[in-house]
Coordinates of C-alpha atoms in Angstrom, one line a residue:
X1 CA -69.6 26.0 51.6
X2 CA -73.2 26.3 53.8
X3 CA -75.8 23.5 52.2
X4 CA -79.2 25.1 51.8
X5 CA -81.3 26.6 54.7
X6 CA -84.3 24.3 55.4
X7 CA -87.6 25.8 55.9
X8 CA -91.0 24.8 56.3
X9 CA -93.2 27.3 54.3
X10 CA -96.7 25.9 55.3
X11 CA -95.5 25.7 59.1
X12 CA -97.0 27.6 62.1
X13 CA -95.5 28.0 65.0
X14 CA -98.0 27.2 68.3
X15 CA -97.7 26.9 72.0
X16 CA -98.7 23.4 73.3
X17 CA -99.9 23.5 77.2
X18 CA -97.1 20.4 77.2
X19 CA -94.2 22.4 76.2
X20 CA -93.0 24.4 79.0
X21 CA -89.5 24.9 77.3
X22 CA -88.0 27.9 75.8
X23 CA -85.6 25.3 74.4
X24 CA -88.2 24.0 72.4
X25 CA -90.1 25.0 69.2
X26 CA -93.1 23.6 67.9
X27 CA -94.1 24.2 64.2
X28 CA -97.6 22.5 62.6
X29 CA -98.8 22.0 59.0
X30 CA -101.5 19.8 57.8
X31 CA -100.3 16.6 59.0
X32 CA -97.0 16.6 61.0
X33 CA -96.1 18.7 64.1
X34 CA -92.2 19.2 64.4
X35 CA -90.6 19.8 68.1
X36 CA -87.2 21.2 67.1
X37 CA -84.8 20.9 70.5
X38 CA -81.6 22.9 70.7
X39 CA -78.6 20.3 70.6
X40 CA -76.6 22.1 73.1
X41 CA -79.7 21.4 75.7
X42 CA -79.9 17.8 74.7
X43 CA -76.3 16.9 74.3
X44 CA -72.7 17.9 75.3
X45 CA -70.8 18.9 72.1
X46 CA -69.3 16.2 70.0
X47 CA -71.7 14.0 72.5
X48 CA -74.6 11.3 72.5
X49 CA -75.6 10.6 75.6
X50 CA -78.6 12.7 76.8
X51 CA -78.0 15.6 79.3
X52 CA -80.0 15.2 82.6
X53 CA -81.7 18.7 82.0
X54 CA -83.0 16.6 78.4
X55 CA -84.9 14.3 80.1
X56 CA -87.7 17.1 81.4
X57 CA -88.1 18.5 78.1
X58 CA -88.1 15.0 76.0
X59 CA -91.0 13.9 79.0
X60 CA -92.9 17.1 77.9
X61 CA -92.7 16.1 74.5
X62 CA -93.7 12.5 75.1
X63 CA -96.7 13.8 77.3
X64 CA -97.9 16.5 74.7
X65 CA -97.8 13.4 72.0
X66 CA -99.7 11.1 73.8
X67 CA -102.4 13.8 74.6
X68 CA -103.3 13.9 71.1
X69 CA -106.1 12.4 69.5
X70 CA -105.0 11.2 66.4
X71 CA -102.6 8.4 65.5
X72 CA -99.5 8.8 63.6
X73 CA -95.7 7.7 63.8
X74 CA -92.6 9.6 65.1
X75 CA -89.9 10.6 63.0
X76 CA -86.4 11.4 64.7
X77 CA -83.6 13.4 63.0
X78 CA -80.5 14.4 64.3
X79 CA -78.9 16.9 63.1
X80 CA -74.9 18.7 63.6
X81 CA -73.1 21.9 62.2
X82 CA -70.7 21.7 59.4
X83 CA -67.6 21.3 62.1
X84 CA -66.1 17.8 61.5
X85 CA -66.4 15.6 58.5
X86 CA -69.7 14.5 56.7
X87 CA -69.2 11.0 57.6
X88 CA -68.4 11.8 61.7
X89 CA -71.5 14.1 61.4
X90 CA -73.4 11.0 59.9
X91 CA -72.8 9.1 62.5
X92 CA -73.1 11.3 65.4
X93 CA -77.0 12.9 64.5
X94 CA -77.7 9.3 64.1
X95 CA -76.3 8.0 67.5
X96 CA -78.0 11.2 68.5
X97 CA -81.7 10.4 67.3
X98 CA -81.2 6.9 68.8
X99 CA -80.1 8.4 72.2
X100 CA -83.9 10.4 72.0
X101 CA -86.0 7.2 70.6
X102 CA -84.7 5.0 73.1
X103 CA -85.8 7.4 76.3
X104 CA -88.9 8.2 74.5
X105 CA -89.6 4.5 74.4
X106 CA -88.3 3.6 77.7
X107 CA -90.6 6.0 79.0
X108 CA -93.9 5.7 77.8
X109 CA -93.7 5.1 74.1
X110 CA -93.9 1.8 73.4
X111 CA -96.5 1.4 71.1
X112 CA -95.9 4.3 68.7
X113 CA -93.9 3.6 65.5
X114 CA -90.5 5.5 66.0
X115 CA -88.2 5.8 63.0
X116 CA -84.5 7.3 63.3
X117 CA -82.7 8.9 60.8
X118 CA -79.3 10.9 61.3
X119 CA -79.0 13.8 58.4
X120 CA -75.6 14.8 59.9
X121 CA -74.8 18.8 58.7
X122 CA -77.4 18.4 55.1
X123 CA -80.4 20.5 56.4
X124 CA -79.3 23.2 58.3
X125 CA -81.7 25.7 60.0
X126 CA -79.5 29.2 59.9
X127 CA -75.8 29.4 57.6
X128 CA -73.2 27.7 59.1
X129 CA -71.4 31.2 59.4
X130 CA -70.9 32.0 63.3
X131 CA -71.0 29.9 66.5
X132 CA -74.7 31.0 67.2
X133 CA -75.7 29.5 64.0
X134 CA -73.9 26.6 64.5
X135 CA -75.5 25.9 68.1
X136 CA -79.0 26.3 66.8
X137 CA -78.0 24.0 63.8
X138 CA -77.3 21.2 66.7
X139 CA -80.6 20.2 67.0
X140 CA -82.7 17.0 66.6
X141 CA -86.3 17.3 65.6
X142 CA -89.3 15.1 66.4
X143 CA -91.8 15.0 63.8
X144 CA -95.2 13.3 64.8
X145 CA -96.7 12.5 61.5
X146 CA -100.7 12.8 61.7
X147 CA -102.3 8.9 60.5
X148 CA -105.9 10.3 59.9
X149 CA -106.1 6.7 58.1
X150 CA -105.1 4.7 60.7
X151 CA -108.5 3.8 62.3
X152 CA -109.8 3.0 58.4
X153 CA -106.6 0.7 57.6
X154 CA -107.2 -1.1 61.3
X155 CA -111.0 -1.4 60.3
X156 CA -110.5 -2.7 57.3
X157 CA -107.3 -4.9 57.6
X158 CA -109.8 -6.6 60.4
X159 CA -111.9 -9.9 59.1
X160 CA -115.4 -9.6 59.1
X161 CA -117.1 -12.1 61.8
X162 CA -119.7 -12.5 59.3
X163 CA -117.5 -13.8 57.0
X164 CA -116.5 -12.4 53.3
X165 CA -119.0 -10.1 51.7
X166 CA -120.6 -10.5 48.6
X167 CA -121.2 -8.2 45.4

């Protein structure tokens, strides 16, 4: 039986100058901007290694990322189709998000919090019903999550050189 379709009901979709990709979709809300990339460009099926056509799109992604002005952390999630069993799908979209934080770090990110997380077939985009949906569901999103708090928490978490203050 298809899980639930996930959607994003406060997303917009926009058009970065970065993103030069039909293969990519880029969705906003408040706080987080989502690059969803089609599995099938990223990966051969049943696969983890990254594609060489991948690496283009990923350096479009890194480069619209670090153009922005606010801080934040990246969020990786791979994602299959319902073929195979829940614990090979596991496993795979998590080798999968790995594969995409470790080139986004060996090229540029270094100093941006990346977290992985593989969520197998759980949150699929479209049904599970035909081989179109299935592709599209092979997928692994990027999620840059918006720290408008960051330059507070670094101000603050930073001693005075005047020393302690009094109330």
């Amino acid at each position: 039986p298809d899980l639930p379709v996930i959607r994003f009901p406060d997303a917009i979709t926009i058009k970065l100058p970065e993103i030069t990709s039909d293969d990519v979709e880029v969705q906003e809300t408040e706080d987080q901007t989502i690059y969803r990339i089609s599995g099938t460009v990223l990966f051969d099926f049943d696969r983890a290694d990254l594609r060489p056509e991948a690496l283009d799109i990923l350096d479009e992604i890194r480069a619209a990322i670090e153009n922005r002005d606010e801080s934040g952390t990246i969020e990786i999630a791979g994602h299959t189709d319902s073929s195979g069993s829940d614990e090979y799908n596991l496993a795979l979209s998590e080798r999968r998000a790995d594969s995409v934080q470790g080139y986004l770090q060996q090229h540029g990110l270094k100093d941006v919090a990346i977290r992985t997380e593989g969520l197998g077939e759980s949150q699929p985009r479209l049904p599970n019903s035909s081989s179109a949906n299935r592709s599209r569901n092979r997928r692994v999103d990027i999620t840059f999550v918006t720290r408008a708090d960051a330059e507070i928490e670094k101000t603050v978490s930073q001693p005075d050189p005047a020393g302690p203050k009094k109330f």
